[in-house]
Structure formats: structure tokens, C-alpha cells
XYZ file of C-alpha atoms in Angstrom:
570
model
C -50.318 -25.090 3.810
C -52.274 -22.668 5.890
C -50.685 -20.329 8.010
C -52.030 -21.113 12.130
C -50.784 -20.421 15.119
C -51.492 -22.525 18.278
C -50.646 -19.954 20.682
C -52.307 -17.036 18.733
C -55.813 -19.341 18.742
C -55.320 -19.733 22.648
C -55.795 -15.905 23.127
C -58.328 -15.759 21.021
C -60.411 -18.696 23.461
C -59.590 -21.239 20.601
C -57.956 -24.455 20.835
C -56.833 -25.972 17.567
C -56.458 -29.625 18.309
C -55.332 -30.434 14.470
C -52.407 -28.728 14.981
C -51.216 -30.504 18.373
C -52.773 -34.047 17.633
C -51.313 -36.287 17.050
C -48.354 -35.840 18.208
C -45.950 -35.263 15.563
C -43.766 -38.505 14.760
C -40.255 -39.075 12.262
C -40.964 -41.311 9.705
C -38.864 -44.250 9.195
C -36.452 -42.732 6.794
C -35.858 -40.107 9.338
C -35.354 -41.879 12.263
C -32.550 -44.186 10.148
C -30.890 -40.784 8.908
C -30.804 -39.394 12.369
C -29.606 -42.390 14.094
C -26.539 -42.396 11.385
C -25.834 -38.957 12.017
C -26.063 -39.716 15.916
C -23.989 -42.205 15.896
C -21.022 -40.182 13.801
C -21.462 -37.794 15.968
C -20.690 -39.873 19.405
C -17.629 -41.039 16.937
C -16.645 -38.164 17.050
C -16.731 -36.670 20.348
C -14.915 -39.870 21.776
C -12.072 -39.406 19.686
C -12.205 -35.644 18.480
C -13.748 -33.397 21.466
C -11.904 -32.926 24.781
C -14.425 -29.893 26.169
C -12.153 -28.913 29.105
C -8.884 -28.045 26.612
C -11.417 -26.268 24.558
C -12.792 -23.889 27.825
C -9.113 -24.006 29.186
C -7.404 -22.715 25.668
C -10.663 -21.213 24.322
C -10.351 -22.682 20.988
C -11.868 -25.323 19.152
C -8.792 -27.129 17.051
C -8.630 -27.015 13.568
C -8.408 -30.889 13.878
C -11.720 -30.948 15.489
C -13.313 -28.651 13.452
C -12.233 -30.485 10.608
C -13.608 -33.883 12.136
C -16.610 -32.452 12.405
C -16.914 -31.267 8.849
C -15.794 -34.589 7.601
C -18.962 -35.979 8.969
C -21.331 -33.636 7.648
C -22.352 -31.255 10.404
C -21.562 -28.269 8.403
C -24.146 -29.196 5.973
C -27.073 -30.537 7.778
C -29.481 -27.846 6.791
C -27.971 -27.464 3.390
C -30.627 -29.081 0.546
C -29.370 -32.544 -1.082
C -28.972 -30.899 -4.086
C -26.070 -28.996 -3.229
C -24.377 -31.458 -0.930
C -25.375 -31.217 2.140
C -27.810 -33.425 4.145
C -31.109 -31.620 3.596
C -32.454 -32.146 7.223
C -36.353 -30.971 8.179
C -36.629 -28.538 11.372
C -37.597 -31.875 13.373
C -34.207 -34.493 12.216
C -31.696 -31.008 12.337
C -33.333 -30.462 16.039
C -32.511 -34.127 17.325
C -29.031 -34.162 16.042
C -28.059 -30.419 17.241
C -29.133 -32.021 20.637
C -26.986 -34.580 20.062
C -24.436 -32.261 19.664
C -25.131 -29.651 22.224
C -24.850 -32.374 24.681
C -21.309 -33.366 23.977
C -19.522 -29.616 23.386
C -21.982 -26.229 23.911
C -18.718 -24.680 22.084
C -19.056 -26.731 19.532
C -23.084 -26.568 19.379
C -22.726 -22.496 18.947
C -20.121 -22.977 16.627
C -22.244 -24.920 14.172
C -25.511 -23.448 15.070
C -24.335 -19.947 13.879
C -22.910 -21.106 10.798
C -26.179 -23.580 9.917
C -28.937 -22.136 11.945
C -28.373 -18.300 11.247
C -25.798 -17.767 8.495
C -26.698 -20.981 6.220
C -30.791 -21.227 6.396
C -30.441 -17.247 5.691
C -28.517 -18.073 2.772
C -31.117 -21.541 1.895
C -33.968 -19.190 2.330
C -33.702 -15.845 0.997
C -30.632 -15.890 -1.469
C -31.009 -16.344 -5.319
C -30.569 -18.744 -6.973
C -26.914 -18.295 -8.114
C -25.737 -17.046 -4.830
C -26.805 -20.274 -3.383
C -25.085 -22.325 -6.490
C -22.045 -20.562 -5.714
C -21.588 -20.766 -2.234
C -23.965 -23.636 -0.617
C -21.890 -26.525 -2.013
C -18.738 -25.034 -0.609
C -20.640 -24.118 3.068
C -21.915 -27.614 3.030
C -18.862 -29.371 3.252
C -17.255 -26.308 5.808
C -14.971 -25.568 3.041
C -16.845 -21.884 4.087
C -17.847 -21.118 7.093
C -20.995 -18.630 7.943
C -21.821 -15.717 10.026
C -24.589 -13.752 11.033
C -24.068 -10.331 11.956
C -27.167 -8.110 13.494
C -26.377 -6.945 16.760
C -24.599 -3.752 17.875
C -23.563 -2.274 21.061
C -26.320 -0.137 21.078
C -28.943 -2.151 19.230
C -29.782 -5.743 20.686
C -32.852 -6.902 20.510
C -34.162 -2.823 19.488
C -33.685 -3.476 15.253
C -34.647 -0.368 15.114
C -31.484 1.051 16.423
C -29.692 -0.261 14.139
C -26.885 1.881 12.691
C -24.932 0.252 10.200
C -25.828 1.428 6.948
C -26.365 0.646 3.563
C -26.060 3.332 0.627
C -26.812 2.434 -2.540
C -23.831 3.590 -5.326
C -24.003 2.409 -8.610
C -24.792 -1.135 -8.867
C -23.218 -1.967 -5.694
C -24.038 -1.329 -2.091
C -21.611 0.302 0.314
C -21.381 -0.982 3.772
C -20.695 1.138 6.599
C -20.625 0.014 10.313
C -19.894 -2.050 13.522
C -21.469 -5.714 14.282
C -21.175 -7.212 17.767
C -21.393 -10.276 19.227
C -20.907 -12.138 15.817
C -20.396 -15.828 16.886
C -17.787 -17.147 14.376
C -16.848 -13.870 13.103
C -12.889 -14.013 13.510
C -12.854 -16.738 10.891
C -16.230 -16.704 8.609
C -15.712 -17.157 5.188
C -19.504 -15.206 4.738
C -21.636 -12.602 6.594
C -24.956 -12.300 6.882
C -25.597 -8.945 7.684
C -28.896 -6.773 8.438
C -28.217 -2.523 7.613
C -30.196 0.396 7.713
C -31.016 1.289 3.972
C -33.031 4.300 5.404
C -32.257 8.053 6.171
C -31.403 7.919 10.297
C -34.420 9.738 11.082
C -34.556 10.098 14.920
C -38.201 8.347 15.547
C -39.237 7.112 12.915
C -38.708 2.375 12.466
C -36.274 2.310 9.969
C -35.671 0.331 6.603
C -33.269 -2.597 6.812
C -31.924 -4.706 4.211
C -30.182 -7.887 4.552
C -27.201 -8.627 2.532
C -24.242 -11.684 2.404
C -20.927 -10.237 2.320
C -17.450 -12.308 1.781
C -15.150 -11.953 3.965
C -12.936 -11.006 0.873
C -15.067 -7.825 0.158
C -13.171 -6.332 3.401
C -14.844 -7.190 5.998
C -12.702 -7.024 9.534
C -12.647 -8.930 12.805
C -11.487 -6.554 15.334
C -11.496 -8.029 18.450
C -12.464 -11.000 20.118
C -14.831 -10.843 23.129
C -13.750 -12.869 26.420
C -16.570 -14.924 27.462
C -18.521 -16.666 30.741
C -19.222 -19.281 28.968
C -18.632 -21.569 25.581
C -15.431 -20.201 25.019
C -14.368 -21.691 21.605
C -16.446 -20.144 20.045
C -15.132 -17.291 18.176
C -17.372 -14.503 19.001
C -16.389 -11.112 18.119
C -16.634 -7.385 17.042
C -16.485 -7.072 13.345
C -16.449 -3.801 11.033
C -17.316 -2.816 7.397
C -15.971 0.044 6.920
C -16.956 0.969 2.882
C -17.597 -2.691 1.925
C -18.954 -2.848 -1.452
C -21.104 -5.354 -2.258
C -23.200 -6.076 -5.578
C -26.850 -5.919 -5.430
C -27.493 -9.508 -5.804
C -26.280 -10.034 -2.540
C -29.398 -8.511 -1.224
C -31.322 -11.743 0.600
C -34.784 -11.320 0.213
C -36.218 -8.279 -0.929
C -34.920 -4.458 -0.130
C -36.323 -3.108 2.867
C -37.361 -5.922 3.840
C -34.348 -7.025 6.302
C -35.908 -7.118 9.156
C -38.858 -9.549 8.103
C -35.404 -12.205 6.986
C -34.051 -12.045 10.304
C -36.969 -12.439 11.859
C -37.588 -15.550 10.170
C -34.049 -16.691 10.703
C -34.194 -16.336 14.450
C -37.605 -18.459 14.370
C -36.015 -21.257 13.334
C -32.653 -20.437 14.955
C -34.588 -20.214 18.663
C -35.745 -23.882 17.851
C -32.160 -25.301 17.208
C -31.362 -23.361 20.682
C -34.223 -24.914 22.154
C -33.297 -28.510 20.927
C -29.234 -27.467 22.200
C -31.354 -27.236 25.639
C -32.250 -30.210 25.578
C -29.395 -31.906 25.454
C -27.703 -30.210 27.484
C -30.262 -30.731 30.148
C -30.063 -34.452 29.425
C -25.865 -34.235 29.667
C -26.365 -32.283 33.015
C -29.156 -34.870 34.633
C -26.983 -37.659 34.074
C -24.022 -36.118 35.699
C -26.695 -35.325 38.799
C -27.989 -39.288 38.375
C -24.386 -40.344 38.331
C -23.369 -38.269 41.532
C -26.204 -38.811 43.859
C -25.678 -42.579 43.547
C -21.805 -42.881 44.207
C -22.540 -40.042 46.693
C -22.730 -41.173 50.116
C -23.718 -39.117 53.497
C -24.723 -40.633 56.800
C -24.231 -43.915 55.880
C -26.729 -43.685 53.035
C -26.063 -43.376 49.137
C -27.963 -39.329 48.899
C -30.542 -40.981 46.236
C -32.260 -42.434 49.016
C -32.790 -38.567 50.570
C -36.434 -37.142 49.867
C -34.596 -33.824 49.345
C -32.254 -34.869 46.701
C -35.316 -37.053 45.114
C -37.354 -33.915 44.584
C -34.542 -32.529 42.858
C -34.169 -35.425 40.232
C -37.776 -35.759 39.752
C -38.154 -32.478 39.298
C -35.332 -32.380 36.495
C -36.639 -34.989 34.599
C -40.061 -33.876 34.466
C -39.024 -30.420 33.257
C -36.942 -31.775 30.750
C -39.959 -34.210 29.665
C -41.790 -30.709 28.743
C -39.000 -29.103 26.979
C -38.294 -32.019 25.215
C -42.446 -31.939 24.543
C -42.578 -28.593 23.660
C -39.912 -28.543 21.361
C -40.311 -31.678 18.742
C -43.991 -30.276 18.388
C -43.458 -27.287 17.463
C -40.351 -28.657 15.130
C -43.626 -31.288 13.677
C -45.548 -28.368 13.116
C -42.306 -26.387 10.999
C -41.645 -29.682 9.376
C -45.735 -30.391 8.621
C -45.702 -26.806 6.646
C -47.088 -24.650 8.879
C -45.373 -21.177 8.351
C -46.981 -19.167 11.584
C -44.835 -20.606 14.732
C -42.654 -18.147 15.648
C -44.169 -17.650 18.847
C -44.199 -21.167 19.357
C -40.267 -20.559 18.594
C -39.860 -17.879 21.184
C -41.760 -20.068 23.679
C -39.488 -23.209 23.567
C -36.601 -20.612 23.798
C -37.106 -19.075 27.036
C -37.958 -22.529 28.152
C -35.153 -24.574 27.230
C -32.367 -21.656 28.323
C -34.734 -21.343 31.696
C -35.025 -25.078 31.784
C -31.612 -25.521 31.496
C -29.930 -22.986 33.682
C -32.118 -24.563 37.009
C -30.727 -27.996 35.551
C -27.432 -26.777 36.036
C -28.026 -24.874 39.063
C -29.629 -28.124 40.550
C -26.981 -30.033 39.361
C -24.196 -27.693 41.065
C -25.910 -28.116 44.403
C -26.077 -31.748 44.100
C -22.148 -31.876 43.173
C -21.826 -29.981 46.036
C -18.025 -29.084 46.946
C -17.182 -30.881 43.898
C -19.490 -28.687 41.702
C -16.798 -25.490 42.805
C -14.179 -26.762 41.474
C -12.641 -26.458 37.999
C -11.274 -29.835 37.946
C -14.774 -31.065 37.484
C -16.735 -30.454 34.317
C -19.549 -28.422 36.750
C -18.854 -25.224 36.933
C -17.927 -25.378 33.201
C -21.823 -26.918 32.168
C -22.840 -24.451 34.363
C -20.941 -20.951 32.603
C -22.231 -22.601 29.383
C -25.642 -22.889 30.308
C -25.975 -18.990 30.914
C -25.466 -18.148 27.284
C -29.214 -19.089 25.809
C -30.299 -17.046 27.944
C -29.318 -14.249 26.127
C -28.822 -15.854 22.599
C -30.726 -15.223 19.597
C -32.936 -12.205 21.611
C -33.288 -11.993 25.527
C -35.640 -13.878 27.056
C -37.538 -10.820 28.867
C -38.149 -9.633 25.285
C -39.244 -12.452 24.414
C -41.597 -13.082 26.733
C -43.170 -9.133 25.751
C -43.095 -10.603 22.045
C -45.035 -13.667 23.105
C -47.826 -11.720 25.035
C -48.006 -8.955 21.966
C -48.137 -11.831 19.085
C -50.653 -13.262 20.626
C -52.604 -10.514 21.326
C -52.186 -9.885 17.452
C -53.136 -12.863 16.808
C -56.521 -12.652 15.201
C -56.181 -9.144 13.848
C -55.870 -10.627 10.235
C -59.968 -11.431 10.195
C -60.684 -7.983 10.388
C -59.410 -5.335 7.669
C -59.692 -2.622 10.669
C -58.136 -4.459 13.434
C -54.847 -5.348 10.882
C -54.934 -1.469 10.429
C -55.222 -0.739 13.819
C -52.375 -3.202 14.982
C -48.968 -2.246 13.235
C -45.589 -1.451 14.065
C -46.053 0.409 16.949
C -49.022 -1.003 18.058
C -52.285 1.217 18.053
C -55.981 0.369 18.427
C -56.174 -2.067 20.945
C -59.884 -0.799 21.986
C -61.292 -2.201 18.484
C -59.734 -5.062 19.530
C -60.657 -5.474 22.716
C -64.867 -5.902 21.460
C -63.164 -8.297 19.265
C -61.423 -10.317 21.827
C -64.558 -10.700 23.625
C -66.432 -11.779 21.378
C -64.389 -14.153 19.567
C -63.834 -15.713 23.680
C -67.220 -15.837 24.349
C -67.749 -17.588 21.117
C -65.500 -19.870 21.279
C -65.084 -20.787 24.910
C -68.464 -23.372 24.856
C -66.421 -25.696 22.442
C -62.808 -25.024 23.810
C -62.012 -28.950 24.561
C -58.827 -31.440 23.888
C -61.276 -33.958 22.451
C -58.204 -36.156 21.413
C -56.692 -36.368 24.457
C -56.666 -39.834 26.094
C -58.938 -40.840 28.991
C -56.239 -41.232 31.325
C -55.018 -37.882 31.011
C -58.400 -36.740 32.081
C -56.851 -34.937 35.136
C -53.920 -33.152 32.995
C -56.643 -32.373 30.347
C -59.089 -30.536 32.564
C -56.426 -28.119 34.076
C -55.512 -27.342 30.495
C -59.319 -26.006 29.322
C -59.809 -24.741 32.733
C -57.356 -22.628 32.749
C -57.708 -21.713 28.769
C -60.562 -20.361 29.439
C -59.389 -18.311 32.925
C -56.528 -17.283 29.971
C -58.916 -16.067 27.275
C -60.602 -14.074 29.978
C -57.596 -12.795 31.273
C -56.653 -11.516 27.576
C -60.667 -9.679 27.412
C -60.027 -8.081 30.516
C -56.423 -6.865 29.876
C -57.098 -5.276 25.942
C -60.435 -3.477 28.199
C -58.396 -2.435 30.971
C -55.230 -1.223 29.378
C -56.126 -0.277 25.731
C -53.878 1.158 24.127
C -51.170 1.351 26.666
C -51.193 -2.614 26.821
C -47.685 -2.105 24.975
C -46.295 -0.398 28.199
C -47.609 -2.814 30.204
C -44.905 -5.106 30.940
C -45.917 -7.085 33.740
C -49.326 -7.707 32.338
C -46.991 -9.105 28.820
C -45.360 -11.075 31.339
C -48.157 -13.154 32.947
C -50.522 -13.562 29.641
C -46.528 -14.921 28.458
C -46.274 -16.876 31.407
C -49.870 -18.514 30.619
C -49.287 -19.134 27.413
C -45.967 -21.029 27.897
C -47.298 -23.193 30.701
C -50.447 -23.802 28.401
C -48.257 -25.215 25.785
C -46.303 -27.132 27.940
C -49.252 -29.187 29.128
C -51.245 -29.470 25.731
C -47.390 -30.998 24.131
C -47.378 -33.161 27.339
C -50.969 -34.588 26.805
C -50.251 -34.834 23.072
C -46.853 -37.023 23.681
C -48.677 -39.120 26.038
C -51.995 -39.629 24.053
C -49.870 -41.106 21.229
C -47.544 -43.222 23.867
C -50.687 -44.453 25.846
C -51.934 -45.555 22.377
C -49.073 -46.922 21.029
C -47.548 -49.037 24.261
C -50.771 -49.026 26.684
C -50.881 -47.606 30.050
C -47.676 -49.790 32.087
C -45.756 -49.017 28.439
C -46.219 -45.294 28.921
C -46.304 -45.118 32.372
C -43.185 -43.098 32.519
C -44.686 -40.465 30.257
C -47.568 -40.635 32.093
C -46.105 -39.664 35.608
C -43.513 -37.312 34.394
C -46.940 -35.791 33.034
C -48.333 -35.627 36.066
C -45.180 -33.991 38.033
C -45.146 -31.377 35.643
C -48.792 -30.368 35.320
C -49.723 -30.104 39.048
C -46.920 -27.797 39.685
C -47.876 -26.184 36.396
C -51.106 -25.629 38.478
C -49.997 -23.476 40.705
C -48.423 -21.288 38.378
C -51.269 -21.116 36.343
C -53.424 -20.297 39.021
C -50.701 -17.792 40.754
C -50.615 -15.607 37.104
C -54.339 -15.901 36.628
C -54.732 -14.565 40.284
C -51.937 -11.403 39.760
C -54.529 -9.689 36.697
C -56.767 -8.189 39.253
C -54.376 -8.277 42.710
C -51.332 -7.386 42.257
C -48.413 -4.744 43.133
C -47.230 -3.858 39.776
C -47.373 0.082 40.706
C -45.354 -0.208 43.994
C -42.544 -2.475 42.264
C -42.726 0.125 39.357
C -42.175 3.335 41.998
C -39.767 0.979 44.194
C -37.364 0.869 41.297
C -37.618 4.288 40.473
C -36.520 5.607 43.856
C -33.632 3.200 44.100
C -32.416 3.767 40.516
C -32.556 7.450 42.001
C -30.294 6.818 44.957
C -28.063 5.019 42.368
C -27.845 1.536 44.642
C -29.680 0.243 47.816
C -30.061 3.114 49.818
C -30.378 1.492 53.389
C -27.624 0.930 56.154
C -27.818 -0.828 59.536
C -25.804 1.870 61.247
């Protein structure tokens, strides 16, 4: 299957309507083995999960967790032929939604162990490692971990300081790991080290590895937590660990390209976890503002408290959207959608923490309280914010990506566009070009009639986008890499973009499959979405040429120098 990217094509003034139409669908067989696994999994939560003992004692119990194993969860992505279920990116999305909306605890819990630990393990390990050990993670008789953060290297791999030295036929493991989710009790670590000299400078060489627990690894300490707290997140240390060379995943030196890959499809199980959450949080807001009375009047009947909902449901319509295409595309073949990945991301945590907000406000009073399960969505909604890479990073990855995006057609752009990034002026004469060339046939041909409205704000405003892209690579060059706020809006584009082609893609296929009164709903929440889509769009596009980028810049600087807000009334 050829490697494409959406997004990439969109900076480049290209839309690539095979790739978004039609919208992708489950087959049969899939929609029988999620349902199944669905309907366990409510099972389950009404007689296993009690969510406030698990924030109140910030533990999941071993009787839960083994519940949960007994119906398969610890195995979803593990291939049929070593137990587990086997799922595709789409069917493993639905049902971690599933999940995420009845425990976020419990969602993390799995998610690191599947999403991170296990598809590392799927994906990159050989083929005895995974003999050995996937039959036994499958069934949660071993539980995984992923371990590639430190305290002074988050979302900067290249401050990574753990090392790996090379003695023998074996490995020795040196270093500290933070923020591992499951690592008190992990049976296996996945874990990324430096396998370079620590050369001050210079990007260095990581290697990933899976360590047992056994080899002598150690849990230190437990971090205390905002939010989802039972999960076991914690500090762990390898201090000498020897491990055998086969336990390199992938190839050596080439650590940082398995992680990568991880997280892509990692971001996509947190976006789906969004999702249901969202969905869990709506219907607590649905539920309140119609038992809810003030001045005589249930508060659903309130234009105020209307807004709210609508607004809610439409943004969930585009995560949702968003989302199960880009899982179709993962599940079609298609290897290039990791900025897809990072887009439905920062969308579902963003989506989800102004779904909580909203709710909170709507609960009112009630919403303060900890005898209410509010405040407790709400602490677990701030955690994708910051999971699996933060989404202001994110956002800088999306812009640069894209801005990458096309290098491959030209030997001297791919030369000119490496780790750090260089050359941007050779690509700016090729950004132009390929925008001018492209921009006369940049249409959603495939896009129902009746979306005309939704479908002309999309190629408008691809084209304003490609533009926007020309103008930046001229203007910035080779600094565009410093240029954070410009990353920002070209991100910003580009995620409100996709959000409206997944919307007219999900609606196409519902107008033609039920008519226009069967997918009226779609159609509507559609329309709420895209016209205040609009204004964004047309707010970013605007900021390119007039905006105060340098006085917010200088603004910070002076009050980072007075070390606070330097102002009094007195």
C-alpha cells in the first residue's frame, strides 16, 4: 500500500479525495466482534468497576483487574495467533471508547499495556520474543510498560539520558524513567536509551529494548496524581540491567523511529478514549439540564444552556469524525498518518477538557462537590492533554510534517529537510509551485450536493491554506523552525481542515445511505460545526500578515524578567 498523507497533500495545495472518500466503514464481521466485546465490557463495569473507590483509594482492585482480563481486554491488539483478539486500529478504537467511557483509570491502565508496551512488542520484536511473551501478555498473565520519558527529557528525545552500553552479548542498562504508567507492577518494559556517546549538541542514537521486570528493573516511587488515579504511574530505575541483544525491538539506533511509530498509533487509542469520555460527560450534562429546574422552567428550555449542548454534541460529532477516518485509513494500509494521529490527539484531549468544563458549569454547585462524579470526570479529563507528547508540541510537529510533506519528490529538498531542519528556501520555489499547480483542480468532487455549503468553505479556505504555507516558507526560510506562532496557525488550519473534510465524508456516506430526513442529524451537527469552524479559519488565515507575534514575544520576556506580574494598584 502506498504511503500518503492527507494532511501533508493539503500543504502542498492538494486534496486527495481517495483517501477521505468514502468514508471508511467496519465490515460485518467487525461490527459483530465489536458489539461482543462492547457488550462484555458494560458486563463488566456494572458489576466490576465502582470509579469513585478507585479515585478515593487510588487503586484499581486486583478483582477488577482480573475481570477485565477474563474478558479479553488485555489482548485486544495481540494477533489471533497468539491468543489474543487481533483487533484493526478502527475495532481496538471503538472498544477503548467503550472503555474510556466507563473508568479513564482503567482506560490508561490498558492503553499503556496494549497501546504502547504490547503493539511495541507486536511490531518491532522478533519472532521468538513475541512467541515467548505475547501469549502470556494476551491473557494479562503479564502486564506491559513503556518507559521513555525522564525528568528532563519529555517530549525533547534527544535529551534522553539513560543509556545503553554494549558488553559482551548483552546490553547494560543504566538510568531513570518517569512517568511510566503501570510501572509499579509491569511484568515488561519497553524502554528507549541512548546507545550514543553524550555528546553535548549533537541528536543522539537511541535504541529500544524490552526488559523483564526480573532482569532488575525497580519501581521507586509512585507519583500522586490530578487525575486517573489507579493507575500506577511511577518513577522506575535500571541501574546495570543486563539485557541480551535480542531484546533490541527494531533495529539498533533506530529507537527513536519505534517510538515514534508507537505513539502514532497510541495518540489514536487516546483520541478514541476522548471520545468516550466526551460521550460519558454529555450525557451527564443531558441528564442534569433536564431534571434541573430554575425559574419555574426545566434549564433545557434556556437559549444559554442550549448553546452549550449543541455545541457539545457537534464537537464531539467531529472528533468522533476525525478519529474513525483516520483509524479507516491505518486499518486500509496506509502507513503515512501520523500527523493525522497527532491531529485527532490535540483534538480529542481539547475536545474533551471544554466537555468537561461545560459540563461543570452546567452541574453548577453540584459540579464542586466530590460527592458527585464531576469534579472527578473533570481531574481525569486533564491528563490527554499531556499524554503521549504535549499538545503545544504537537501542534509544532503538525505544522513542520506538513511542511515536509512533499520533500520526498525531490532528492535536494529530502537533503535539505533533516533532523534539524535546513533548506527551507529550496523549498519554498517548491511550495509554490506545486500550489499553483495544483490549486485549479483542488475540489471534494465526492462530496454530496447538500453539503454544498460545508464543501465550499473547505476548498476556499484550502486554497487561503496553501497560500498561507507559500508565503510562510518565503517569509521565514529557514528560521520557519523558530517560528512558533506561525507552526501554530498553519496547525490550527490544518486541524480545522480535517475536521470539516471527515465531517463531509461521514455525511456524504449517511446522506447516501439513509437520504436527507435519515441523516439529518449528521447533517446539522455538520453545519454547527463548520460555520464556527469559519471563523476560525478565517481568524488564522487573517493573523499571517496582521498580527502581534513580536509584542507577545517581548511581553513575555520582560515579565519572565521581573520573575511574576510586575504591576500593583497601590
Amino acid at each position: 500500500m502506498a504511503d500518503e498523507s492527507f494532511i501533508k497533500g493539503l500543504f502542498g495545495g492538494i486534496i486527495t479525495e481517495s483517501l477521505v472518500f468514502p468514508f471508511p466503514e467496519p465490515s460485518r464481521a467487525d461490527g459483530d466482534e465489536v458489539h461482543a466485546i462492547v457488550d462484555a465490557l458494560r458486563k463488566f463495569s456494572a458489576k466490576h468497576v465502582d470509579s469513585a473507590k478507585i479515585d478515593r483509594d487510588e487503586e484499581i482492585s486486583n478483582e477488577t483487574l482480573a475481570a477485565l482480563k477474563a474478558i479479553g481486554a488485555f489482548g485486544w491488539l495481540v494477533p489471533k495467533k497468539y491468543g489474543g483478539t487481533g483487533l484493526n486500529p478502527t475495532t481496538h478504537a471503538r472498544v477503548m471508547q467503550e472503555l474510556a467511557g466507563i473508568d479513564a483509570s482503567l482506560a490508561l491502565t490498558v492503553s499503556a499495556h496494549q497501546s504502547l508496551g504490547v503493539a511495541a512488542i507486536v511490531h518491532f520484536a522478533n519472532p521468538e520474543l513475541k512467541a515467548r511473551w505475547l501469549p502470556q501478555l494476551a491473557t494479562g498473565a503479564m502486564t506491559a510498560a513503556f518507559a521513555l520519558t525522564e525528568t528532563g527529557a519529555g517530549s525533547d528525545a534527544a535529551a534522553i539520558r539513560t543509556r545503553a552500553d554494549l558488553d559482551g552479548d548483552h546490553y547494560v542498562i543504566t538510568g531513570d524513567k518517569a512517568w511510566v504508567t503501570n510501572g509499579g507492577f509491569s511484568d515488561l518494559f519497553v524502554v528507549v536509551a541512548r546507545t550514543s556517546a553524550a555528546d553535548e549538541g549533537t541528536t543522539p542514537s537511541l535504541t529500544a529494548f524490552v526488559v523483564p521486570r526480573s532482569q532488575g528493573v525497580c519501581a521507586q516511587r509512585r507519583e500522586p496524581t490530578l487525575g486517573v488515579r489507579g493507575a500506577h504511574i511511577s518513577h522506575v530505575t535500571f541501574d546495570h540491567v543486563r539485557v541480551p541483544m535480542d531484546h533490541v525491538l527494531g533495529e539498533v539506533d533506530h529507537g527513536l523511529k519505534v517510538a515514534m511509530e508507537v505513539l502514532t498509533q497510541a495518540r489514536l487509542s487516546l483520541a478514541s478514549a476522548c471520545v468516550g469520555a466526551s460521550k460519558r460527560m454529555l450525557k451527564l450534562a443531558v441528564d442534569r439540564v433536564i431534571e434541573r429546574k430554575a425559574f419555574g422552567r426545566r434549564i433545557s428550555e434556556y437559549g444559554l444552556m442550549r448553546d452549550k449542548i449543541a455545541r457539545m454534541t457537534a464537537s464531539i460529532f467531529a472528533l468522533e469524525s476525525m478519529t474513525y477516518l483516520t483509524t479507516g485509513i491505518a486499518s486500509a494500509g496506509f502507513h503515512d498518518y501520523a500527523t493525522e494521529s497527532a491531529i485527532c490527539k490535540v483534538v480529542g484531549s481539547e475536545t474533551l477538557w471544554h466537555i468537561a468544563n461545560d459540563t461543570q458549569q452546567i452541574a453548577a454547585a453540584l459540579g464542586y462537590t466530590r460527592t458527585e462524579p464531576y469534579e472527578r470526570l473533570l481531574r481525569d479529563a486533564r491528563a490527554p492533554m499531556v499524554l503521549e507528547g504535549t499538545n503545544e508540541v504537537l501542534r509544532s510537529f503538525v505544522a513542520l510534517s506538513g511542511l515536509q510533506g512533499r520533500s520526498h519528490e525531490l532528492e535536494d529538498l529530502a537533503k535539505a529537510i533533516r533532523e534539524p531542519i535546513k533548506g527551507f528556501g529550496l523549498l519554498s520555489d517548491f511550495a509554490v509551485r506545486k500550489a499553483r499547480s495544483a490549486l485549479g483542480r483542488a475540489r471534494l468532487s465526492k462530496a454530496h450536493p447538500m453539503l454544498a455549503r460545508e464543501t465550499d468553505v473547505f476548498e476556499q479556505y484550502s486554497g487561503y491554506f496553501a497560500k498561507s504555507v507559500s508565503n510562510s516558507l518565503r517569509r521565514h526560510g529557514t528560521n520557519i523552525t523558530e517560528m512558533q506562532y506561525t507552526q501554530r496557525r498553519l496547525a490550527n488550519v490544518a486541524i480545522d481542515l480535517y475536521a470539516i473534510v471527515a465531517i463531509v465524508a461521514r455525511t456524504t456516506r449517511a446522506i447516501e445511505q439513509r437520504g436527507e430526513e435519515g441523516a439529518r442529524r449528521e447533517i446539522d451537527l455538520g453545519r454547527i460545526f463548520v460555520s464556527s469552524a469559519k471563523k476560525r479559519l478565517a481568524a488564522a488565515i487573517g493573523a499571517f500578515d496582521e498580527n502581534d507575534d513580536e509584542l507577545r514575544k517581548a511581553m513575555a520576556q520582560k515579565t519572565c524578567a521581573d520573575g511574576g506580574y510586575p504591576l500593583d494598584i497601590l
